[in-house]
């Protein structure tokens, strides 16, 4: 099992200097993956939860490709309907080349109706657009030309070079918990990427629904690659907490469970909606990552201690 981190790319404390510090320290600790989040036009409903400034994920990841050497980089998650699929496909392919094949493409349909309106994108069609855009993006990564044919008629003949460094394109992780998201994960995803869930929900509702969906579609069940919280507390938290919150022992138990469920990668997320981040918060979160690496996770051997 691999372990990643959600690097804070938003909020008053997010600066090039702080993001550089996060990237270098997490790579030095041995974490396997660095992920960043996505919003394009933070309207009040978004800014309330994820305060400005919000750094563009593709710009940040292109920069991280040049200042890291080993750690994988990616999005948790790209909001698919916000950008033209040919642009996204080319951005990801370029960064995958620049990073030597280290990109992971997390994607979802989005939730902020006000942000859709600001961008002139129909909110009601976000699921259908996401499905279409994933088909276009994956075709772009594996063909020299996206041809003018029945499948992609509205795009015409488009040259796609450079292809991604990874032969079939970067791994695609599909976020979301809805029935549509589970269908999207089964059809287009290498992994399902649920976020901020409880153990009971994942074991008794989420994973059974994913398996049932894949079975109905006669498709393989995608891998599990969840993003869970990272919030260390001095005392154990009561039942009902989300995965990754609680005492060190509770977090260890959560990771044992995810390992038993066959999780391929777990992304640890120290950010919380509405949280006002500052230098002290950054220092505390990085200390938590370091403590996990020393006491809970054997990063070198990709296993738990």
mmCIF file of C-alpha atoms in Angstrom:
data_model
loop_
_atom_site.group_PDB
_atom_site.id
_atom_site.type_symbol
_atom_site.label_atom_id
_atom_site.label_comp_id
_atom_site.label_asym_id
_atom_site.label_seq_id
_atom_site.Cartn_x
_atom_site.Cartn_y
_atom_site.Cartn_z
ATOM 1 C CA UNK A 1 0.000 0.000 0.000
ATOM 2 C CA UNK A 2 1.321 3.424 -0.983
ATOM 3 C CA UNK A 3 0.757 6.641 0.945
ATOM 4 C CA UNK A 4 0.210 10.123 -0.407
ATOM 5 C CA UNK A 5 -0.492 13.609 0.870
ATOM 6 C CA UNK A 6 -2.912 16.334 -0.139
ATOM 7 C CA UNK A 7 -0.682 19.412 -0.350
ATOM 8 C CA UNK A 8 -2.591 22.623 0.594
ATOM 9 C CA UNK A 9 -2.707 24.812 -2.539
ATOM 10 C CA UNK A 10 -5.268 27.279 -1.227
ATOM 11 C CA UNK A 11 -5.754 29.704 1.647
ATOM 12 C CA UNK A 12 -3.796 32.701 2.956
ATOM 13 C CA UNK A 13 -0.866 30.493 4.033
ATOM 14 C CA UNK A 14 -0.492 28.932 0.578
ATOM 15 C CA UNK A 15 2.485 30.584 -1.100
ATOM 16 C CA UNK A 16 5.177 29.309 -3.458
ATOM 17 C CA UNK A 17 7.518 29.107 -0.458
ATOM 18 C CA UNK A 18 5.122 27.046 1.690
ATOM 19 C CA UNK A 19 4.177 24.702 -1.152
ATOM 20 C CA UNK A 20 7.865 24.206 -1.953
ATOM 21 C CA UNK A 21 8.530 23.374 1.699
ATOM 22 C CA UNK A 22 5.654 20.873 1.779
ATOM 23 C CA UNK A 23 6.801 19.168 -1.415
ATOM 24 C CA UNK A 24 10.433 18.871 -0.420
ATOM 25 C CA UNK A 25 9.775 17.698 3.114
ATOM 26 C CA UNK A 26 7.165 15.106 2.148
ATOM 27 C CA UNK A 27 9.403 13.715 -0.569
ATOM 28 C CA UNK A 28 12.322 13.584 1.880
ATOM 29 C CA UNK A 29 10.129 11.702 4.383
ATOM 30 C CA UNK A 30 9.447 9.104 1.683
ATOM 31 C CA UNK A 31 5.764 9.692 0.899
ATOM 32 C CA UNK A 32 4.832 8.254 -2.464
ATOM 33 C CA UNK A 33 2.428 10.850 -3.824
ATOM 34 C CA UNK A 34 1.622 14.593 -3.683
ATOM 35 C CA UNK A 35 -1.876 15.688 -4.703
ATOM 36 C CA UNK A 36 -3.486 19.126 -5.064
ATOM 37 C CA UNK A 37 -7.099 20.274 -5.286
ATOM 38 C CA UNK A 38 -9.034 22.172 -7.956
ATOM 39 C CA UNK A 39 -11.308 25.191 -8.166
ATOM 40 C CA UNK A 40 -11.326 27.628 -11.073
ATOM 41 C CA UNK A 41 -13.645 30.463 -10.036
ATOM 42 C CA UNK A 42 -14.192 30.317 -6.258
ATOM 43 C CA UNK A 43 -17.620 31.812 -5.663
ATOM 44 C CA UNK A 44 -18.759 32.572 -2.082
ATOM 45 C CA UNK A 45 -20.010 28.990 -1.522
ATOM 46 C CA UNK A 46 -16.551 27.706 -2.460
ATOM 47 C CA UNK A 47 -14.486 30.433 -0.799
ATOM 48 C CA UNK A 48 -16.311 29.877 2.483
ATOM 49 C CA UNK A 49 -14.961 26.331 2.543
ATOM 50 C CA UNK A 50 -11.697 26.777 0.647
ATOM 51 C CA UNK A 51 -10.399 30.316 1.234
ATOM 52 C CA UNK A 52 -8.548 32.314 -1.429
ATOM 53 C CA UNK A 53 -6.014 32.405 -2.904
ATOM 54 C CA UNK A 54 -6.501 29.164 -4.799
ATOM 55 C CA UNK A 55 -3.517 28.094 -6.898
ATOM 56 C CA UNK A 56 -4.341 26.371 -10.205
ATOM 57 C CA UNK A 57 -3.540 22.642 -9.901
ATOM 58 C CA UNK A 58 -1.979 22.207 -13.336
ATOM 59 C CA UNK A 59 0.318 25.189 -12.867
ATOM 60 C CA UNK A 60 1.361 23.933 -9.428
ATOM 61 C CA UNK A 61 1.921 20.381 -10.692
ATOM 62 C CA UNK A 62 4.016 21.501 -13.664
ATOM 63 C CA UNK A 63 6.186 23.400 -11.170
ATOM 64 C CA UNK A 64 6.333 20.440 -8.769
ATOM 65 C CA UNK A 65 7.420 18.207 -11.656
ATOM 66 C CA UNK A 66 10.632 20.226 -11.821
ATOM 67 C CA UNK A 67 11.382 20.488 -8.101
ATOM 68 C CA UNK A 68 10.731 16.839 -7.188
ATOM 69 C CA UNK A 69 12.356 13.728 -8.589
ATOM 70 C CA UNK A 70 10.669 10.643 -7.174
ATOM 71 C CA UNK A 71 7.246 11.355 -5.707
ATOM 72 C CA UNK A 72 4.161 10.939 -7.905
ATOM 73 C CA UNK A 73 2.043 14.061 -8.457
ATOM 74 C CA UNK A 74 -1.604 14.521 -9.307
ATOM 75 C CA UNK A 75 -5.053 16.010 -8.752
ATOM 76 C CA UNK A 76 -7.562 15.281 -6.016
ATOM 77 C CA UNK A 77 -9.610 16.080 -7.948
ATOM 78 C CA UNK A 78 -9.811 17.863 -11.316
ATOM 79 C CA UNK A 79 -13.381 19.076 -11.826
ATOM 80 C CA UNK A 80 -13.972 17.708 -15.296
ATOM 81 C CA UNK A 81 -16.721 19.979 -16.714
ATOM 82 C CA UNK A 82 -14.833 23.227 -15.960
ATOM 83 C CA UNK A 83 -12.289 22.929 -18.801
ATOM 84 C CA UNK A 84 -12.346 21.779 -22.412
ATOM 85 C CA UNK A 85 -11.287 18.106 -22.500
ATOM 86 C CA UNK A 86 -8.649 18.636 -25.187
ATOM 87 C CA UNK A 87 -6.985 21.269 -22.991
ATOM 88 C CA UNK A 88 -7.026 18.984 -19.934
ATOM 89 C CA UNK A 89 -5.718 16.034 -21.938
ATOM 90 C CA UNK A 90 -2.813 18.101 -23.268
ATOM 91 C CA UNK A 91 -1.987 19.651 -19.879
ATOM 92 C CA UNK A 92 -1.877 16.245 -18.204
ATOM 93 C CA UNK A 93 0.131 14.668 -21.038
ATOM 94 C CA UNK A 94 2.657 17.511 -20.904
ATOM 95 C CA UNK A 95 3.104 17.296 -17.134
ATOM 96 C CA UNK A 96 3.369 13.512 -17.322
ATOM 97 C CA UNK A 97 6.206 13.941 -19.829
ATOM 98 C CA UNK A 98 7.899 16.677 -17.780
ATOM 99 C CA UNK A 99 7.709 14.572 -14.621
ATOM 100 C CA UNK A 100 8.969 11.381 -16.241
ATOM 101 C CA UNK A 101 5.636 9.576 -15.999
ATOM 102 C CA UNK A 102 4.676 10.480 -12.437
ATOM 103 C CA UNK A 103 1.168 11.909 -12.949
ATOM 104 C CA UNK A 104 -2.042 10.554 -11.366
ATOM 105 C CA UNK A 105 -5.260 12.035 -12.779
ATOM 106 C CA UNK A 106 -7.966 12.326 -10.134
ATOM 107 C CA UNK A 107 -11.245 13.611 -11.556
ATOM 108 C CA UNK A 108 -14.878 14.200 -10.579
ATOM 109 C CA UNK A 109 -18.024 15.939 -11.786
ATOM 110 C CA UNK A 110 -18.051 18.777 -9.205
ATOM 111 C CA UNK A 111 -20.608 20.127 -6.777
ATOM 112 C CA UNK A 112 -20.564 23.969 -6.586
ATOM 113 C CA UNK A 113 -23.531 25.241 -8.603
ATOM 114 C CA UNK A 114 -22.409 28.864 -8.286
ATOM 115 C CA UNK A 115 -18.992 28.093 -9.723
ATOM 116 C CA UNK A 116 -20.597 26.317 -12.693
ATOM 117 C CA UNK A 117 -22.744 29.408 -13.286
ATOM 118 C CA UNK A 118 -19.723 31.720 -13.114
ATOM 119 C CA UNK A 119 -17.992 29.614 -15.778
ATOM 120 C CA UNK A 120 -21.080 29.334 -17.981
ATOM 121 C CA UNK A 121 -21.118 25.541 -17.639
ATOM 122 C CA UNK A 122 -24.507 23.777 -17.248
ATOM 123 C CA UNK A 123 -24.656 22.318 -13.757
ATOM 124 C CA UNK A 124 -27.424 19.842 -14.603
ATOM 125 C CA UNK A 125 -25.293 18.194 -17.303
ATOM 126 C CA UNK A 126 -22.111 17.848 -15.248
ATOM 127 C CA UNK A 127 -22.346 14.050 -15.044
ATOM 128 C CA UNK A 128 -22.939 13.518 -18.765
ATOM 129 C CA UNK A 129 -20.177 15.976 -19.625
ATOM 130 C CA UNK A 130 -17.772 14.261 -17.273
ATOM 131 C CA UNK A 131 -18.404 10.919 -18.960
ATOM 132 C CA UNK A 132 -17.917 12.385 -22.434
ATOM 133 C CA UNK A 133 -14.808 14.310 -21.444
ATOM 134 C CA UNK A 134 -13.169 11.231 -19.934
ATOM 135 C CA UNK A 135 -13.682 9.361 -23.211
ATOM 136 C CA UNK A 136 -12.050 12.217 -25.134
ATOM 137 C CA UNK A 137 -9.156 12.572 -22.686
ATOM 138 C CA UNK A 138 -8.340 8.857 -22.716
ATOM 139 C CA UNK A 139 -8.490 8.761 -26.528
ATOM 140 C CA UNK A 140 -6.178 11.778 -26.714
ATOM 141 C CA UNK A 141 -3.592 9.980 -24.568
ATOM 142 C CA UNK A 142 -3.473 6.818 -26.684
ATOM 143 C CA UNK A 143 -3.809 8.041 -30.297
ATOM 144 C CA UNK A 144 -1.574 10.252 -32.427
ATOM 145 C CA UNK A 145 -4.680 11.944 -33.816
ATOM 146 C CA UNK A 146 -8.173 12.216 -32.379
ATOM 147 C CA UNK A 147 -9.912 11.636 -35.700
ATOM 148 C CA UNK A 148 -12.984 13.234 -37.197
ATOM 149 C CA UNK A 149 -15.265 10.220 -36.893
ATOM 150 C CA UNK A 150 -18.549 9.319 -35.321
ATOM 151 C CA UNK A 151 -17.080 8.986 -31.854
ATOM 152 C CA UNK A 152 -15.497 12.450 -31.647
ATOM 153 C CA UNK A 153 -17.170 14.226 -34.553
ATOM 154 C CA UNK A 154 -17.493 17.601 -32.850
ATOM 155 C CA UNK A 155 -13.763 17.831 -32.183
ATOM 156 C CA UNK A 156 -12.541 17.153 -35.718
ATOM 157 C CA UNK A 157 -9.051 15.809 -36.503
ATOM 158 C CA UNK A 158 -6.747 16.915 -33.667
ATOM 159 C CA UNK A 159 -3.049 16.055 -33.341
ATOM 160 C CA UNK A 160 -2.318 14.950 -29.790
ATOM 161 C CA UNK A 161 1.473 14.856 -29.386
ATOM 162 C CA UNK A 162 3.158 14.675 -27.006
ATOM 163 C CA UNK A 163 1.503 11.622 -25.595
ATOM 164 C CA UNK A 164 1.924 11.008 -21.862
ATOM 165 C CA UNK A 165 5.113 9.259 -20.778
ATOM 166 C CA UNK A 166 2.974 6.439 -19.332
ATOM 167 C CA UNK A 167 2.022 4.310 -22.352
ATOM 168 C CA UNK A 168 -1.724 4.096 -21.667
ATOM 169 C CA UNK A 169 -1.840 7.478 -19.999
ATOM 170 C CA UNK A 170 -1.766 8.342 -16.296
ATOM 171 C CA UNK A 171 -3.893 6.337 -13.868
ATOM 172 C CA UNK A 172 -7.413 7.760 -13.660
ATOM 173 C CA UNK A 173 -8.949 8.017 -10.196
ATOM 174 C CA UNK A 174 -12.652 8.844 -10.121
ATOM 175 C CA UNK A 175 -13.986 10.740 -7.125
ATOM 176 C CA UNK A 176 -17.538 11.001 -5.850
ATOM 177 C CA UNK A 177 -19.997 8.861 -3.913
ATOM 178 C CA UNK A 178 -23.161 9.030 -6.040
ATOM 179 C CA UNK A 179 -24.513 6.254 -8.241
ATOM 180 C CA UNK A 180 -23.305 8.197 -11.268
ATOM 181 C CA UNK A 181 -19.829 8.524 -9.801
ATOM 182 C CA UNK A 182 -19.658 4.774 -9.170
ATOM 183 C CA UNK A 183 -20.710 4.061 -12.769
ATOM 184 C CA UNK A 184 -18.047 6.530 -13.940
ATOM 185 C CA UNK A 185 -15.417 4.815 -11.800
ATOM 186 C CA UNK A 186 -16.289 1.397 -13.210
ATOM 187 C CA UNK A 187 -16.387 2.587 -16.829
ATOM 188 C CA UNK A 188 -13.420 4.927 -16.949
ATOM 189 C CA UNK A 189 -11.422 4.641 -13.736
ATOM 190 C CA UNK A 190 -8.379 2.690 -12.726
ATOM 191 C CA UNK A 191 -9.379 3.451 -9.138
ATOM 192 C CA UNK A 192 -12.280 4.797 -7.113
ATOM 193 C CA UNK A 193 -11.229 7.789 -5.025
ATOM 194 C CA UNK A 194 -13.794 8.394 -2.237
ATOM 195 C CA UNK A 195 -13.087 11.192 0.237
ATOM 196 C CA UNK A 196 -13.923 11.927 3.878
ATOM 197 C CA UNK A 197 -15.968 8.818 4.634
ATOM 198 C CA UNK A 198 -16.549 6.717 7.716
ATOM 199 C CA UNK A 199 -15.388 3.122 7.976
ATOM 200 C CA UNK A 200 -18.964 1.861 8.288
ATOM 201 C CA UNK A 201 -20.077 3.692 5.145
ATOM 202 C CA UNK A 202 -17.130 2.446 3.111
ATOM 203 C CA UNK A 203 -17.433 -1.187 4.236
ATOM 204 C CA UNK A 204 -21.215 -1.566 4.278
ATOM 205 C CA UNK A 205 -22.407 0.872 1.584
ATOM 206 C CA UNK A 206 -19.674 2.327 -0.636
ATOM 207 C CA UNK A 207 -17.666 -0.743 -1.601
ATOM 208 C CA UNK A 208 -20.682 -3.065 -1.992
ATOM 209 C CA UNK A 209 -22.317 -0.466 -4.265
ATOM 210 C CA UNK A 210 -19.122 -0.194 -6.329
ATOM 211 C CA UNK A 211 -18.928 -3.975 -6.724
ATOM 212 C CA UNK A 212 -22.615 -4.218 -7.652
ATOM 213 C CA UNK A 213 -22.216 -1.421 -10.203
ATOM 214 C CA UNK A 214 -19.205 -3.077 -11.834
ATOM 215 C CA UNK A 215 -21.014 -6.417 -11.925
ATOM 216 C CA UNK A 216 -24.093 -4.879 -13.615
ATOM 217 C CA UNK A 217 -21.840 -3.257 -16.223
ATOM 218 C CA UNK A 218 -19.842 -6.474 -16.663
ATOM 219 C CA UNK A 219 -16.642 -4.573 -15.894
ATOM 220 C CA UNK A 220 -13.771 -5.140 -13.463
ATOM 221 C CA UNK A 221 -14.052 -3.524 -10.039
ATOM 222 C CA UNK A 222 -11.652 -0.563 -9.977
ATOM 223 C CA UNK A 223 -8.972 -0.359 -7.323
ATOM 224 C CA UNK A 224 -9.605 1.505 -4.067
ATOM 225 C CA UNK A 225 -7.566 4.697 -3.556
ATOM 226 C CA UNK A 226 -9.302 6.775 -0.866
ATOM 227 C CA UNK A 227 -8.466 10.232 0.409
ATOM 228 C CA UNK A 228 -8.883 10.269 4.174
ATOM 229 C CA UNK A 229 -8.417 13.000 6.729
ATOM 230 C CA UNK A 230 -5.308 13.386 8.842
ATOM 231 C CA UNK A 231 -6.196 14.900 12.209
ATOM 232 C CA UNK A 232 -4.308 13.599 15.218
ATOM 233 C CA UNK A 233 -6.089 14.086 18.537
ATOM 234 C CA UNK A 234 -4.822 13.604 22.058
ATOM 235 C CA UNK A 235 -7.698 11.297 22.942
ATOM 236 C CA UNK A 236 -9.667 8.735 20.935
ATOM 237 C CA UNK A 237 -12.733 10.110 19.166
ATOM 238 C CA UNK A 238 -16.184 8.507 19.524
ATOM 239 C CA UNK A 239 -17.834 6.250 16.961
ATOM 240 C CA UNK A 240 -18.967 7.911 13.755
ATOM 241 C CA UNK A 241 -15.702 9.747 13.061
ATOM 242 C CA UNK A 242 -14.415 9.850 9.496
ATOM 243 C CA UNK A 243 -11.403 7.772 8.569
ATOM 244 C CA UNK A 244 -8.109 9.441 9.519
ATOM 245 C CA UNK A 245 -9.387 11.451 12.472
ATOM 246 C CA UNK A 246 -8.550 10.467 16.040
ATOM 247 C CA UNK A 247 -5.739 9.138 18.157
ATOM 248 C CA UNK A 248 -2.636 7.612 16.625
ATOM 249 C CA UNK A 249 -4.026 4.171 17.472
ATOM 250 C CA UNK A 250 -7.329 4.934 15.735
ATOM 251 C CA UNK A 251 -5.548 6.164 12.611
ATOM 252 C CA UNK A 252 -3.376 3.041 12.639
ATOM 253 C CA UNK A 253 -6.547 0.929 12.859
ATOM 254 C CA UNK A 254 -8.054 2.867 9.927
ATOM 255 C CA UNK A 255 -5.006 2.148 7.787
ATOM 256 C CA UNK A 256 -5.079 -1.536 8.792
ATOM 257 C CA UNK A 257 -8.709 -1.661 7.652
ATOM 258 C CA UNK A 258 -7.903 -0.002 4.320
ATOM 259 C CA UNK A 259 -5.024 -2.396 3.795
ATOM 260 C CA UNK A 260 -7.354 -5.324 4.494
ATOM 261 C CA UNK A 261 -9.853 -3.881 1.998
ATOM 262 C CA UNK A 262 -7.123 -3.904 -0.636
ATOM 263 C CA UNK A 263 -6.485 -0.175 -0.948
ATOM 264 C CA UNK A 264 -3.747 0.500 -3.483
ATOM 265 C CA UNK A 265 -2.951 4.026 -2.263
ATOM 266 C CA UNK A 266 -4.212 6.138 0.631
ATOM 267 C CA UNK A 267 -3.991 9.928 0.353
ATOM 268 C CA UNK A 268 -3.818 11.677 3.728
ATOM 269 C CA UNK A 269 -5.536 15.060 3.752
ATOM 270 C CA UNK A 270 -4.748 17.520 6.562
ATOM 271 C CA UNK A 271 -7.085 20.208 5.198
ATOM 272 C CA UNK A 272 -10.633 20.835 6.425
ATOM 273 C CA UNK A 273 -13.402 22.930 4.847
ATOM 274 C CA UNK A 274 -13.449 26.395 6.371
ATOM 275 C CA UNK A 275 -10.122 25.885 8.112
ATOM 276 C CA UNK A 276 -8.014 29.052 8.290
ATOM 277 C CA UNK A 277 -4.509 27.854 7.675
ATOM 278 C CA UNK A 278 -1.388 29.637 8.926
ATOM 279 C CA UNK A 279 2.281 28.855 9.540
ATOM 280 C CA UNK A 280 1.511 27.133 12.857
ATOM 281 C CA UNK A 281 -1.108 24.908 11.186
ATOM 282 C CA UNK A 282 1.354 23.969 8.440
ATOM 283 C CA UNK A 283 4.033 23.105 11.017
ATOM 284 C CA UNK A 284 1.597 20.954 13.028
ATOM 285 C CA UNK A 285 0.390 19.102 9.938
ATOM 286 C CA UNK A 286 3.890 18.376 8.672
ATOM 287 C CA UNK A 287 4.795 17.136 12.161
ATOM 288 C CA UNK A 288 1.813 14.754 11.982
ATOM 289 C CA UNK A 289 3.033 13.391 8.639
ATOM 290 C CA UNK A 290 6.482 12.916 10.134
ATOM 291 C CA UNK A 291 5.109 11.144 13.207
ATOM 292 C CA UNK A 292 3.087 8.756 11.047
ATOM 293 C CA UNK A 293 6.182 8.000 8.974
ATOM 294 C CA UNK A 294 8.136 7.156 12.131
ATOM 295 C CA UNK A 295 5.528 5.298 14.166
ATOM 296 C CA UNK A 296 2.792 3.956 11.880
ATOM 297 C CA UNK A 297 3.899 3.710 8.225
ATOM 298 C CA UNK A 298 6.951 2.011 6.785
ATOM 299 C CA UNK A 299 7.181 4.143 3.659
ATOM 300 C CA UNK A 300 10.273 2.436 2.296
ATOM 301 C CA UNK A 301 8.592 -0.968 2.220
ATOM 302 C CA UNK A 302 5.059 0.349 1.516
ATOM 303 C CA UNK A 303 3.477 -1.260 4.555
ATOM 304 C CA UNK A 304 2.292 -0.546 8.071
ATOM 305 C CA UNK A 305 4.529 -0.912 11.082
#
